[in-house]
mmCIF file of C-alpha atoms and ligand atoms in Angstrom:
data_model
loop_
_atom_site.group_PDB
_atom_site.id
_atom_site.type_symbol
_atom_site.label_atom_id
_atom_site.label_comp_id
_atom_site.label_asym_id
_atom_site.label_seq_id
_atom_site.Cartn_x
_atom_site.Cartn_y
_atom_site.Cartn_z
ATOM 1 C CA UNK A 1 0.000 0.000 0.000
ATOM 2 C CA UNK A 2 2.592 2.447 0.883
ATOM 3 C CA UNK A 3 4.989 1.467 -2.390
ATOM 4 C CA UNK A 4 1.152 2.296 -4.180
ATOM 5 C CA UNK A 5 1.098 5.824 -2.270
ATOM 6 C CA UNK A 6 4.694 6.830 -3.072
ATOM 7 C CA UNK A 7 4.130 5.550 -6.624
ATOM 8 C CA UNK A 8 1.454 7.706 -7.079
ATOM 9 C CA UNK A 9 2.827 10.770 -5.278
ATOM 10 C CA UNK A 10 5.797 10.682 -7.893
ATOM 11 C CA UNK A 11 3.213 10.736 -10.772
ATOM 12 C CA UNK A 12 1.046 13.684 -9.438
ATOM 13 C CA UNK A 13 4.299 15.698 -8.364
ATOM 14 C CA UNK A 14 5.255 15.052 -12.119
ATOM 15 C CA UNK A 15 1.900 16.471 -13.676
ATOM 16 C CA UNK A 16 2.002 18.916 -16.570
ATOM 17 C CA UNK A 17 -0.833 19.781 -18.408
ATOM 18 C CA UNK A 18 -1.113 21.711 -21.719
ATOM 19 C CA UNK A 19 -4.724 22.284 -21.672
ATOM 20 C CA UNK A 20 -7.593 22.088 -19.225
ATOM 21 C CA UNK A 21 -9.061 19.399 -20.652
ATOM 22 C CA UNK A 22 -6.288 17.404 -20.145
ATOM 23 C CA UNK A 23 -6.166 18.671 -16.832
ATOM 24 C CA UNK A 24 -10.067 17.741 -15.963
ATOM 25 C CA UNK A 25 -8.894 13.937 -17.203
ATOM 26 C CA UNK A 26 -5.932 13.820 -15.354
ATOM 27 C CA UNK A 27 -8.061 15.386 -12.097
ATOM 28 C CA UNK A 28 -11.143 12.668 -12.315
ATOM 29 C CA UNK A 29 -7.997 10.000 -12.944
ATOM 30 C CA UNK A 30 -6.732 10.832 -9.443
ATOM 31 C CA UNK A 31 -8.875 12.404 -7.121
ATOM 32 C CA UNK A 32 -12.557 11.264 -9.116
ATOM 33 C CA UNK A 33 -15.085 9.416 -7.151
ATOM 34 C CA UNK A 34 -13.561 6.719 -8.951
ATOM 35 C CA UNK A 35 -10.368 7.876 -9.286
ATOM 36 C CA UNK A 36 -6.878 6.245 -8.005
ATOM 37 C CA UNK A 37 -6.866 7.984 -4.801
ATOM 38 C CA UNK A 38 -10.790 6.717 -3.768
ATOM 39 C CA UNK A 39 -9.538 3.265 -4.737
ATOM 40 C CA UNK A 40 -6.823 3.354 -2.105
ATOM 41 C CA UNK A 41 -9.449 4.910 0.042
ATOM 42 C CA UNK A 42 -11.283 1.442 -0.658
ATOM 43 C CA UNK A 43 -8.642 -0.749 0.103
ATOM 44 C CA UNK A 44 -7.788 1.175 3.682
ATOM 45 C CA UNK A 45 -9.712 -1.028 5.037
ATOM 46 C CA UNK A 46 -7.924 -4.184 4.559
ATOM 47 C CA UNK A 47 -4.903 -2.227 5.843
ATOM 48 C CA UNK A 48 -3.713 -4.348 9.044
ATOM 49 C CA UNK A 49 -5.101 -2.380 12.550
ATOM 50 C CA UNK A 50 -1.098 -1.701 13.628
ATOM 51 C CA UNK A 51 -0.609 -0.012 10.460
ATOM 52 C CA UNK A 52 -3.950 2.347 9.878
ATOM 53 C CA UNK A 53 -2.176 5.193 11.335
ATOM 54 C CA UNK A 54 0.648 5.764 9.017
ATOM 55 C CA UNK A 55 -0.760 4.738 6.026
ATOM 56 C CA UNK A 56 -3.999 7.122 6.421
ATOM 57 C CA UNK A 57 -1.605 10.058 7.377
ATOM 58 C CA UNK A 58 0.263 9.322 3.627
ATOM 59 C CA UNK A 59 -2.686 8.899 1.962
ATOM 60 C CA UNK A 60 -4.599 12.097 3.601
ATOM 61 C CA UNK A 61 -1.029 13.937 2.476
ATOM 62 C CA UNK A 62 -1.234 12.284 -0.994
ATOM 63 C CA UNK A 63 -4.969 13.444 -1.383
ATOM 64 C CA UNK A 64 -3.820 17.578 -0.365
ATOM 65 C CA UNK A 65 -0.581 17.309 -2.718
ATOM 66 C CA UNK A 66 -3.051 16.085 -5.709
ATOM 67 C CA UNK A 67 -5.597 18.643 -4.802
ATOM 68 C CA UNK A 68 -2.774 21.010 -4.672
ATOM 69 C CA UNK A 69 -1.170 20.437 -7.577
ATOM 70 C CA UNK A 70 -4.090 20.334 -9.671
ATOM 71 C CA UNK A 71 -5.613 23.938 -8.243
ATOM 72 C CA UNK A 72 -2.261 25.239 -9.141
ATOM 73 C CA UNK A 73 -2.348 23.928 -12.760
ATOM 74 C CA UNK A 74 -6.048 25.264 -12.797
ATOM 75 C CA UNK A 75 -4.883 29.022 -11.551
ATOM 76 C CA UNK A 76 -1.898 29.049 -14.368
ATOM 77 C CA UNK A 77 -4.666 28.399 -17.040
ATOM 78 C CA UNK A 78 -6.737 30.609 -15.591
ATOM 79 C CA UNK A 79 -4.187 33.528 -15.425
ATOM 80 C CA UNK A 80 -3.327 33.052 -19.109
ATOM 81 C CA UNK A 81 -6.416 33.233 -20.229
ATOM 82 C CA UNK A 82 -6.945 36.511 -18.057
ATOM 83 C CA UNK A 83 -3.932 38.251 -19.842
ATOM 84 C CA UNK A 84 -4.957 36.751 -23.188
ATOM 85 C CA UNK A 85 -8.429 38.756 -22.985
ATOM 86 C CA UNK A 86 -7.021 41.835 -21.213
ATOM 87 C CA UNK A 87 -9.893 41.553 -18.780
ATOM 88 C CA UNK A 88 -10.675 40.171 -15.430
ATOM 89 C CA UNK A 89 -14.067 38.536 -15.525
ATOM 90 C CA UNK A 90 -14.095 37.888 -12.052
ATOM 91 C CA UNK A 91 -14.050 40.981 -10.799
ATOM 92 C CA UNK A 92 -17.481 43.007 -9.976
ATOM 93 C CA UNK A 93 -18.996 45.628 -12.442
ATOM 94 C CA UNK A 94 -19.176 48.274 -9.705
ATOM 95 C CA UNK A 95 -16.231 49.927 -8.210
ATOM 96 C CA UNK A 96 -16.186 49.241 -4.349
ATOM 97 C CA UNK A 97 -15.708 51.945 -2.315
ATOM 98 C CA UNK A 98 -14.068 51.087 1.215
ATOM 99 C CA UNK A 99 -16.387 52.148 4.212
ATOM 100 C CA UNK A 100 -14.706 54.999 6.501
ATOM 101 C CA UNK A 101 -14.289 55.222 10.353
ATOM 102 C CA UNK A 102 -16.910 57.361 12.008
ATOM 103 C CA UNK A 103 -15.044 60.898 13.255
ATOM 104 C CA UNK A 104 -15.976 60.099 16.982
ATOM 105 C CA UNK A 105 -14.534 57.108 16.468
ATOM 106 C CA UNK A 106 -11.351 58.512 14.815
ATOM 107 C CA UNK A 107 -10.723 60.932 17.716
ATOM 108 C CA UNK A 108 -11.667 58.635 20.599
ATOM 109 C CA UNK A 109 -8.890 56.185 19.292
ATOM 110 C CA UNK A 110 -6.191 59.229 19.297
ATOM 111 C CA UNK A 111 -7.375 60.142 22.582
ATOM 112 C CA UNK A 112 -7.010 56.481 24.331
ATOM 113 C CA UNK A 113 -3.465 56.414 21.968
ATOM 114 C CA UNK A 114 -2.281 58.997 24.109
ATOM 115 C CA UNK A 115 -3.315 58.148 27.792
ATOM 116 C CA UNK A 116 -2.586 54.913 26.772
ATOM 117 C CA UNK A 117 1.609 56.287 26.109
ATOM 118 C CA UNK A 118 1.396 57.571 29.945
ATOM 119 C CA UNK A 119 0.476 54.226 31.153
ATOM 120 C CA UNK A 120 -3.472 54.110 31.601
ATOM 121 C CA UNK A 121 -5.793 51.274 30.678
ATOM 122 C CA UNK A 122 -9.623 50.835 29.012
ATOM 123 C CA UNK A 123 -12.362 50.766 31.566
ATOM 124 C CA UNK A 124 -16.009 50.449 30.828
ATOM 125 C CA UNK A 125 -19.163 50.548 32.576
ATOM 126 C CA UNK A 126 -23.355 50.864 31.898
ATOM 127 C CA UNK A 127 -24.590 53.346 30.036
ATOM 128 C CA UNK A 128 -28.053 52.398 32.318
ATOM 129 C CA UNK A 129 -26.762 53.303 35.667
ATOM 130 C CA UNK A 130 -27.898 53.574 39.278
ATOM 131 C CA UNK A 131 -28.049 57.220 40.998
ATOM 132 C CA UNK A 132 -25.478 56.194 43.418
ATOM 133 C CA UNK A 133 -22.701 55.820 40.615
ATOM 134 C CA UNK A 134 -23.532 58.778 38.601
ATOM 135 C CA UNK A 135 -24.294 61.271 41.366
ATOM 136 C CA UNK A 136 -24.380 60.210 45.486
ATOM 137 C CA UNK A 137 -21.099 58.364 45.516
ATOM 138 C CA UNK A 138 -19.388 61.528 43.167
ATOM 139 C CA UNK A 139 -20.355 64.153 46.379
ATOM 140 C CA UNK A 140 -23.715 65.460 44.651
ATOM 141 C CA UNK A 141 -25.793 65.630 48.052
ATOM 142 C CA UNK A 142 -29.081 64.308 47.426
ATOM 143 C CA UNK A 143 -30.928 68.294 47.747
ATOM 144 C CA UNK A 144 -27.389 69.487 46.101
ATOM 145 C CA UNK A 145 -27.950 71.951 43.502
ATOM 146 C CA UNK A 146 -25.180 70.617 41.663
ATOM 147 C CA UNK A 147 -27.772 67.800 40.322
ATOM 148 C CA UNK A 148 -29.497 70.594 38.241
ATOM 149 C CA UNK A 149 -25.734 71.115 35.958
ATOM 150 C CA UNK A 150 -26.839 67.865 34.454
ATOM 151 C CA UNK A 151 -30.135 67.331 32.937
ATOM 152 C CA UNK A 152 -30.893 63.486 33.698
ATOM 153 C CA UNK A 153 -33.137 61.176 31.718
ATOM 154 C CA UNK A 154 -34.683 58.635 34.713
ATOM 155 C CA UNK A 155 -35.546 54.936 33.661
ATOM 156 C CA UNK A 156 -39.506 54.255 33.904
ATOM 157 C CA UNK A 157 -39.528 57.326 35.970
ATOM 158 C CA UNK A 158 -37.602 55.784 38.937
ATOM 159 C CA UNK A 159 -35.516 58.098 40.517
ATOM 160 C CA UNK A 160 -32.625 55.727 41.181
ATOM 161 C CA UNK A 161 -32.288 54.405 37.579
ATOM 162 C CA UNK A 162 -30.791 56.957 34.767
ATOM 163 C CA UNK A 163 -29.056 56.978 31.637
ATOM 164 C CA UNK A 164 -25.538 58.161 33.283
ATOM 165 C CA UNK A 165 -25.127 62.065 32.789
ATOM 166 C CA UNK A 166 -21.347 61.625 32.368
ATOM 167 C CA UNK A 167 -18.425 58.921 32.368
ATOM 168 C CA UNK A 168 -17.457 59.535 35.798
ATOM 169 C CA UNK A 169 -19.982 56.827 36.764
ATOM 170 C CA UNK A 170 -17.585 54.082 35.906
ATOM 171 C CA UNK A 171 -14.503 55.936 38.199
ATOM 172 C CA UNK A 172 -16.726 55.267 40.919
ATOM 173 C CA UNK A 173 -16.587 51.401 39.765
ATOM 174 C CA UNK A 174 -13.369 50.565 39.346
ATOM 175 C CA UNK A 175 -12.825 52.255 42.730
ATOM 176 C CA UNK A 176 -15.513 50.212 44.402
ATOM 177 C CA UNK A 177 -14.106 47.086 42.737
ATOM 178 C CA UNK A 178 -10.038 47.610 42.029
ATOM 179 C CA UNK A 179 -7.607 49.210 45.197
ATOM 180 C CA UNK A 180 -4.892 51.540 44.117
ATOM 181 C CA UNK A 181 -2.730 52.314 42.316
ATOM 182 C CA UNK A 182 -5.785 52.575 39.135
ATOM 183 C CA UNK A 183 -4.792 54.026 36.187
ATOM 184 C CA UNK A 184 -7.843 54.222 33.688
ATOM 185 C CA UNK A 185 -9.264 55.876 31.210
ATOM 186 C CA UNK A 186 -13.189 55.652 30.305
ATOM 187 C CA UNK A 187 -14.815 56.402 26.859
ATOM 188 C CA UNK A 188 -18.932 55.979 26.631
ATOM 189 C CA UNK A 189 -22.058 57.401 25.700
ATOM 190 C CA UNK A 190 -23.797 60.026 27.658
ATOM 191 C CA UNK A 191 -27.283 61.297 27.912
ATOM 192 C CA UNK A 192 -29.102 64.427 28.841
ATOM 193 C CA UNK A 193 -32.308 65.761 28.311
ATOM 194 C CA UNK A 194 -31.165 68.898 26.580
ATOM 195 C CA UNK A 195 -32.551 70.170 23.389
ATOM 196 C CA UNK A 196 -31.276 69.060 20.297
ATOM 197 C CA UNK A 197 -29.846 71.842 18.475
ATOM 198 C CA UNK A 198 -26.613 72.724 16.511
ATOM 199 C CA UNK A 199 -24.461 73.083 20.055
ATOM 200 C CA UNK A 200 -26.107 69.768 22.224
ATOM 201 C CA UNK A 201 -27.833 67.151 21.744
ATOM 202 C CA UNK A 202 -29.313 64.505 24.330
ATOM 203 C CA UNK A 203 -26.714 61.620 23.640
ATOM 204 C CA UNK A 204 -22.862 62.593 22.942
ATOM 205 C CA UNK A 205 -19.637 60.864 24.217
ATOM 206 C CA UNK A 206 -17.237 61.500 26.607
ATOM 207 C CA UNK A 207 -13.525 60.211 27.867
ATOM 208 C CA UNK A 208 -12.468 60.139 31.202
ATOM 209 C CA UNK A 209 -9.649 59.556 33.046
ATOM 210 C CA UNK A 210 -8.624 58.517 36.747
ATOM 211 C CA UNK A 211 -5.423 58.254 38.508
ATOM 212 C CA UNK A 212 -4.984 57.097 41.907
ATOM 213 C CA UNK A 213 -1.636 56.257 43.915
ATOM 214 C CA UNK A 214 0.083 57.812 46.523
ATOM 215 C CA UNK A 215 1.047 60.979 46.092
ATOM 216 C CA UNK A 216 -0.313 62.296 43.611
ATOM 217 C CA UNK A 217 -0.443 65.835 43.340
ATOM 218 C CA UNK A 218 -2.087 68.454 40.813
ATOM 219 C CA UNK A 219 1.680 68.728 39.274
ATOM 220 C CA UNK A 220 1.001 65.639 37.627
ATOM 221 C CA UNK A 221 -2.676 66.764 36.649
ATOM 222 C CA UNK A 222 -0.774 69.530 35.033
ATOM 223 C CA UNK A 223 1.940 67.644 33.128
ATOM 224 C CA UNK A 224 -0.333 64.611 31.852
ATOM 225 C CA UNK A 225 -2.671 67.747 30.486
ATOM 226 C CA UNK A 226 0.153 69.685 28.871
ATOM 227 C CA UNK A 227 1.079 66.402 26.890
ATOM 228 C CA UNK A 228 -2.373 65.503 26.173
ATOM 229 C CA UNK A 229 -2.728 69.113 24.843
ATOM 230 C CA UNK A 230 0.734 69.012 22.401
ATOM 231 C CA UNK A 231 -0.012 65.133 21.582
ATOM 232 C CA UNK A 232 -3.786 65.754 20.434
ATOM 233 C CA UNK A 233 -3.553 69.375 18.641
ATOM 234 C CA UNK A 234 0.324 69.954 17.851
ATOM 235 C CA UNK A 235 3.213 70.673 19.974
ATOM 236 C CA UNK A 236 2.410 74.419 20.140
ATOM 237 C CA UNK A 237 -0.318 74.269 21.804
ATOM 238 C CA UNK A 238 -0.653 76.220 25.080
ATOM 239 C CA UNK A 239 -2.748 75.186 28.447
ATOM 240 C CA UNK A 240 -4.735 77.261 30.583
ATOM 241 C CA UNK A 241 -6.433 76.055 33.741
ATOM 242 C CA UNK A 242 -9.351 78.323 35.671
ATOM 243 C CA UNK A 243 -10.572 77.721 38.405
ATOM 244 C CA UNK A 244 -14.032 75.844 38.878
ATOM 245 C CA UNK A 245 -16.661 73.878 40.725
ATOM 246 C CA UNK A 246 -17.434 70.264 40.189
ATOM 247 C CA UNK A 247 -18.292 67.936 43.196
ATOM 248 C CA UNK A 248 -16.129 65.195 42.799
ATOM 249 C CA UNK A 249 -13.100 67.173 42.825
ATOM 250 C CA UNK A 250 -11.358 69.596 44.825
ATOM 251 C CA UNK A 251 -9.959 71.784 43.663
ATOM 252 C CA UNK A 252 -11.754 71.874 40.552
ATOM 253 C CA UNK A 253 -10.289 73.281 37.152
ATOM 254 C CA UNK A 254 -11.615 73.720 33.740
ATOM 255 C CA UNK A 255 -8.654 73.453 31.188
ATOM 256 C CA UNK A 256 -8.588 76.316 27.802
ATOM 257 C CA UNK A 257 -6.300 75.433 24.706
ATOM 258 C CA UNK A 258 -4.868 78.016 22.432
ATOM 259 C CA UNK A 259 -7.246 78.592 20.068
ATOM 260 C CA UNK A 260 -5.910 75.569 17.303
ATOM 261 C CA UNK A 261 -7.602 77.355 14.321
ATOM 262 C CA UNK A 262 -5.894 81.116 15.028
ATOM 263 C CA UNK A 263 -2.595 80.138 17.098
ATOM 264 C CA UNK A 264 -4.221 82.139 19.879
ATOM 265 C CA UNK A 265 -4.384 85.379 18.114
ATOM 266 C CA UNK A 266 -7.781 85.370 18.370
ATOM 267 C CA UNK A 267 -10.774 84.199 15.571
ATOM 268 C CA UNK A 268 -14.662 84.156 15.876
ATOM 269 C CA UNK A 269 -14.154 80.608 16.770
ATOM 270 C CA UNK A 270 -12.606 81.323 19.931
ATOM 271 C CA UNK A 271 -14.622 84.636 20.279
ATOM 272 C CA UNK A 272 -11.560 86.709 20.097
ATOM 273 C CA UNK A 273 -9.735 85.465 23.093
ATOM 274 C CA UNK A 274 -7.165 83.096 22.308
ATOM 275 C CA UNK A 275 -8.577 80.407 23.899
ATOM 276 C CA UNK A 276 -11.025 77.690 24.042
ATOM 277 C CA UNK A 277 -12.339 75.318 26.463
ATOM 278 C CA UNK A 278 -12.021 71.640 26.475
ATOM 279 C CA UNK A 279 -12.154 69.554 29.285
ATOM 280 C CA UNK A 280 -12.658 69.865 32.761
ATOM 281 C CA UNK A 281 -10.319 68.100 36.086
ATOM 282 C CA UNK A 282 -9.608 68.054 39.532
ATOM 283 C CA UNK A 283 -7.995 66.470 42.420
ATOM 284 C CA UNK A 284 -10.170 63.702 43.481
ATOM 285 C CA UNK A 285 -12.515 64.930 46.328
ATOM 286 C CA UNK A 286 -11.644 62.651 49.570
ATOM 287 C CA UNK A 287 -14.986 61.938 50.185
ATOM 288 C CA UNK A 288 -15.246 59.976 46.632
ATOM 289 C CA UNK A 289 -12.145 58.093 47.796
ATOM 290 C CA UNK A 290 -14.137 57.096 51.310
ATOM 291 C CA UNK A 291 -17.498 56.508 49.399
ATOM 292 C CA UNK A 292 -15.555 53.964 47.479
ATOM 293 C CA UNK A 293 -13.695 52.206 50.062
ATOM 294 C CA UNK A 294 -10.247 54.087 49.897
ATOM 295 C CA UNK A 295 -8.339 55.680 52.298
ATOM 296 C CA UNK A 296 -7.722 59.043 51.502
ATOM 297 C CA UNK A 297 -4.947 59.926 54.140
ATOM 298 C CA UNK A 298 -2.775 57.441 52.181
ATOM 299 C CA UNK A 299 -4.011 58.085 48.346
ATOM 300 C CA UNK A 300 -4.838 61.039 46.535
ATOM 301 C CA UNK A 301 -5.785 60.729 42.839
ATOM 302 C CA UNK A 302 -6.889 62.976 39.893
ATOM 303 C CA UNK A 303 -9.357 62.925 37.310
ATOM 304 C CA UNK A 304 -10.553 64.285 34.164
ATOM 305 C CA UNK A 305 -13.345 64.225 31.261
ATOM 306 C CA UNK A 306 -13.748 65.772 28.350
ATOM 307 C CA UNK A 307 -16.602 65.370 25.526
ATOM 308 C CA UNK A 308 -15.134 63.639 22.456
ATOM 309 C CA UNK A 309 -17.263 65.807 20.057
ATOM 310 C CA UNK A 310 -16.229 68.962 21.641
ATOM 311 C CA UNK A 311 -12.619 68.056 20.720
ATOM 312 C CA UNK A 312 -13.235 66.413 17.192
ATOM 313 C CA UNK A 313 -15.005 69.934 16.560
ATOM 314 C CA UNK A 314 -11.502 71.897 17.475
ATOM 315 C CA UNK A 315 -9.914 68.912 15.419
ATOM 316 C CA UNK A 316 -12.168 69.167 12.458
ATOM 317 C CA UNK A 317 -14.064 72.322 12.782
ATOM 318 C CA UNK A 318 -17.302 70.906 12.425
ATOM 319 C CA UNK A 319 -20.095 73.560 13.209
ATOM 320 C CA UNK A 320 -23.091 71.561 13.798
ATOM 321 C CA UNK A 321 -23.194 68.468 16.420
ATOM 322 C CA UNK A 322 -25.990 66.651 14.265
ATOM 323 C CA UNK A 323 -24.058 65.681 12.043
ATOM 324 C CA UNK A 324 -22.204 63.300 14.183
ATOM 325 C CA UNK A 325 -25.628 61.382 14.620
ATOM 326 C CA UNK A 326 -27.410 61.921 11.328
ATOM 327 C CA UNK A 327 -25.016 58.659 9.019
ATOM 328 C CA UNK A 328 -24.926 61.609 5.929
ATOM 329 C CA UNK A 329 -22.501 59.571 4.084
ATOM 330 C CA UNK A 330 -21.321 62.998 2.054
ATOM 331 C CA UNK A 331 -20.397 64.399 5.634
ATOM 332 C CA UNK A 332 -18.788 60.975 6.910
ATOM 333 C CA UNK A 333 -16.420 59.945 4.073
ATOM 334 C CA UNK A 334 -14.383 63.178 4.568
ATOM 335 C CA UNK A 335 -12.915 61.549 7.145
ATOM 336 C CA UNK A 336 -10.206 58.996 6.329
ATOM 337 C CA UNK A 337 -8.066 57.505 9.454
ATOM 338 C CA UNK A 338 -4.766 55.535 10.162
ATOM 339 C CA UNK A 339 -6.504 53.501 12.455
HETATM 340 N N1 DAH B 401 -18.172 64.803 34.574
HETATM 341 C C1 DAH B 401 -17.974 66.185 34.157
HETATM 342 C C2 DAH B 401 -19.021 66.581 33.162
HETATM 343 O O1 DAH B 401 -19.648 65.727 32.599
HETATM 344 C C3 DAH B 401 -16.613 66.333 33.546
HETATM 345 C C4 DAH B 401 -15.529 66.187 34.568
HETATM 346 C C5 DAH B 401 -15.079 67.300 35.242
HETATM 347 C C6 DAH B 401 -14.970 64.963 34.814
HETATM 348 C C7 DAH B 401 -14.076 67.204 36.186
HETATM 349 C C8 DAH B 401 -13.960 64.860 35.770
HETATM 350 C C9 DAH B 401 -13.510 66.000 36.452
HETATM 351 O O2 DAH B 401 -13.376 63.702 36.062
HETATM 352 O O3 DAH B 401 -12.525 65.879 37.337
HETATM 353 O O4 DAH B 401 -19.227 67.731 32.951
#
């Protein structure tokens, strides 16, 4: 059996063929249903129990060298008869035109590119949230006025359940379920019930980040901004941070850019000051740390969150937010991306 296997390997590694015809014969002569290679198929059985293993491992390797061999054969016909015509009838009639990446998505990659460079990793959480991860366990106090800076969408009308206002919901989770050091950065979907117009709409996205170890300090709030800042708009680019209010943090900051689109000379887009605003940060408010089950004499942490469609607007200049959510094809293939 095995002299019958090498005997025809020798002949199939030896097979020329001048013209598919030929070729068809010398295919249904080997590897036909009753071709050479089903015969030996037949006569496996007869093949002594001891033996079955080897010869059904040469004769399953004799069966892919014929098929083999003859595709090959097959594709050299088949490429002479494409440059004989000049044409490739394979192809389709209509051109195909690649599909693009959506901008949000474009700019959310860059964004997690960078934070990813300084060390911090993807976290996710529910867009369907409780209240006690978007707002109690953040420091909004349950009369707090703060609640009213967000305009919450509530689940079935239950108070507790919403459609999380912002991305710091899932700091508060990894803090509940991961002890320091934590080093993450969230992108998601947001809601508010705003109305929808060419500056908000009630769903956009956001990125946040967290960073919690010992001793951390707002100098290294400041640094990872400044190379956020060069890294995502150009290595000019200048920071400003004001002061501000925001109840997980303290102190709170909002952080300006040079205006990208006049260098900070000043433009309509920036309203003639130089600079725009992007994101907003802070030093994580100890109470957040307790509420989570960390002990805030021995870590401190920051955080931040910005809105990724604010930013792909200073990226791209896009004046109206709709367009993000409308899938106008003649808007979205303007945007072509490495990623
Ligand atoms: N969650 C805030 C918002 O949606 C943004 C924000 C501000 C996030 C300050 C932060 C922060 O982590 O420190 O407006």
């Amino acid at each position: 059996m095995i002299e019958k296997i090498e005997a025809l390997l020798t002949k199939i590694e030896q097979l020329e063929a001048s013209d598919p015809e030929t070729l068809e014969t010398a295919r249904v002569k080997y590897l036909g249903k009753k071709g050479a290679i089903a015969a030996l198929m037949d006569d496996f059985r007869n093949v002594p129990a001891e033996k079955k293993r080897e010869v059904g491992m040469r004769v399953n390797e004799l069966k892919t060298k014929a098929t083999e061999k003859i595709q090959s054969l097959k594709e050299q016909f088949e490429a002479h008869g494409e440059r004989d015509s000049g044409i490739d009838l394979s192809r389709t009639a209509y051109p195909v035109t690649l599909g693009t990446r959506h901008p949000i998505s474009i700019v959310k990659e860059e964004i997690i590119d960078i934070f990813k460079r300084l060390g911090f990793s993807i976290a996710e959480g529910p867009e369907v949230e409780d209240d006690w991860h978007v707002f109690s366990s953040l420091n909004f106090a349950d009369d707090h006025p703060a609640r009213d800076m967000q305009d919450t969408f509530f689940v079935q009308n239950d108070p507790q359940i919403v459609l999380r206002t912002h991305t710091s919901s899932v700091q508060t989770r990894v803090m509940e379920e991961t002890s320091p050091p934590i080093r993450i950065i969230c992108p998601g979907r947001v809601f508010r019930n705003e109305a929808i117009s060419y500056r908000a709409h009630c769903f956009f996205h956001q990125v946040e980040a967290l960073y919690i170890d010992r001793d951390v300090s707002f100098a290294d709030l400041k640094q990872a901004l400044l190379f956020f800042a060069k890294e995502m708009f150009g290595d000019d680019t200048k920071i400003r941070l004001r002061p501000s209010y925001f109840p997980f943090t303290e102190p709170s900051a909002e952080m300006d850019i040079s205006c990208n689109i006049c260098g900070g000379k000043g433009c309509p887009f920036c309203k003639h000051t130089g600079w725009v605003e992007i994101l907003g940060c802070g030093m994580v408010d100890p109470n957040v740390l307790e509420n989570c089950g960390i002990d805030s004499k021995e870590f401190t942490g920051y955080a931040l969150g910005m809105g990724i469609e604010r930013v792909t607007n200073l990226k791209y200049q896009v004046k109206d937010l709709r367009m993000f959510s409308e899938n106008d094809v003649r808007f979205l293939e303007q945007f072509q991306s490495a990623h």
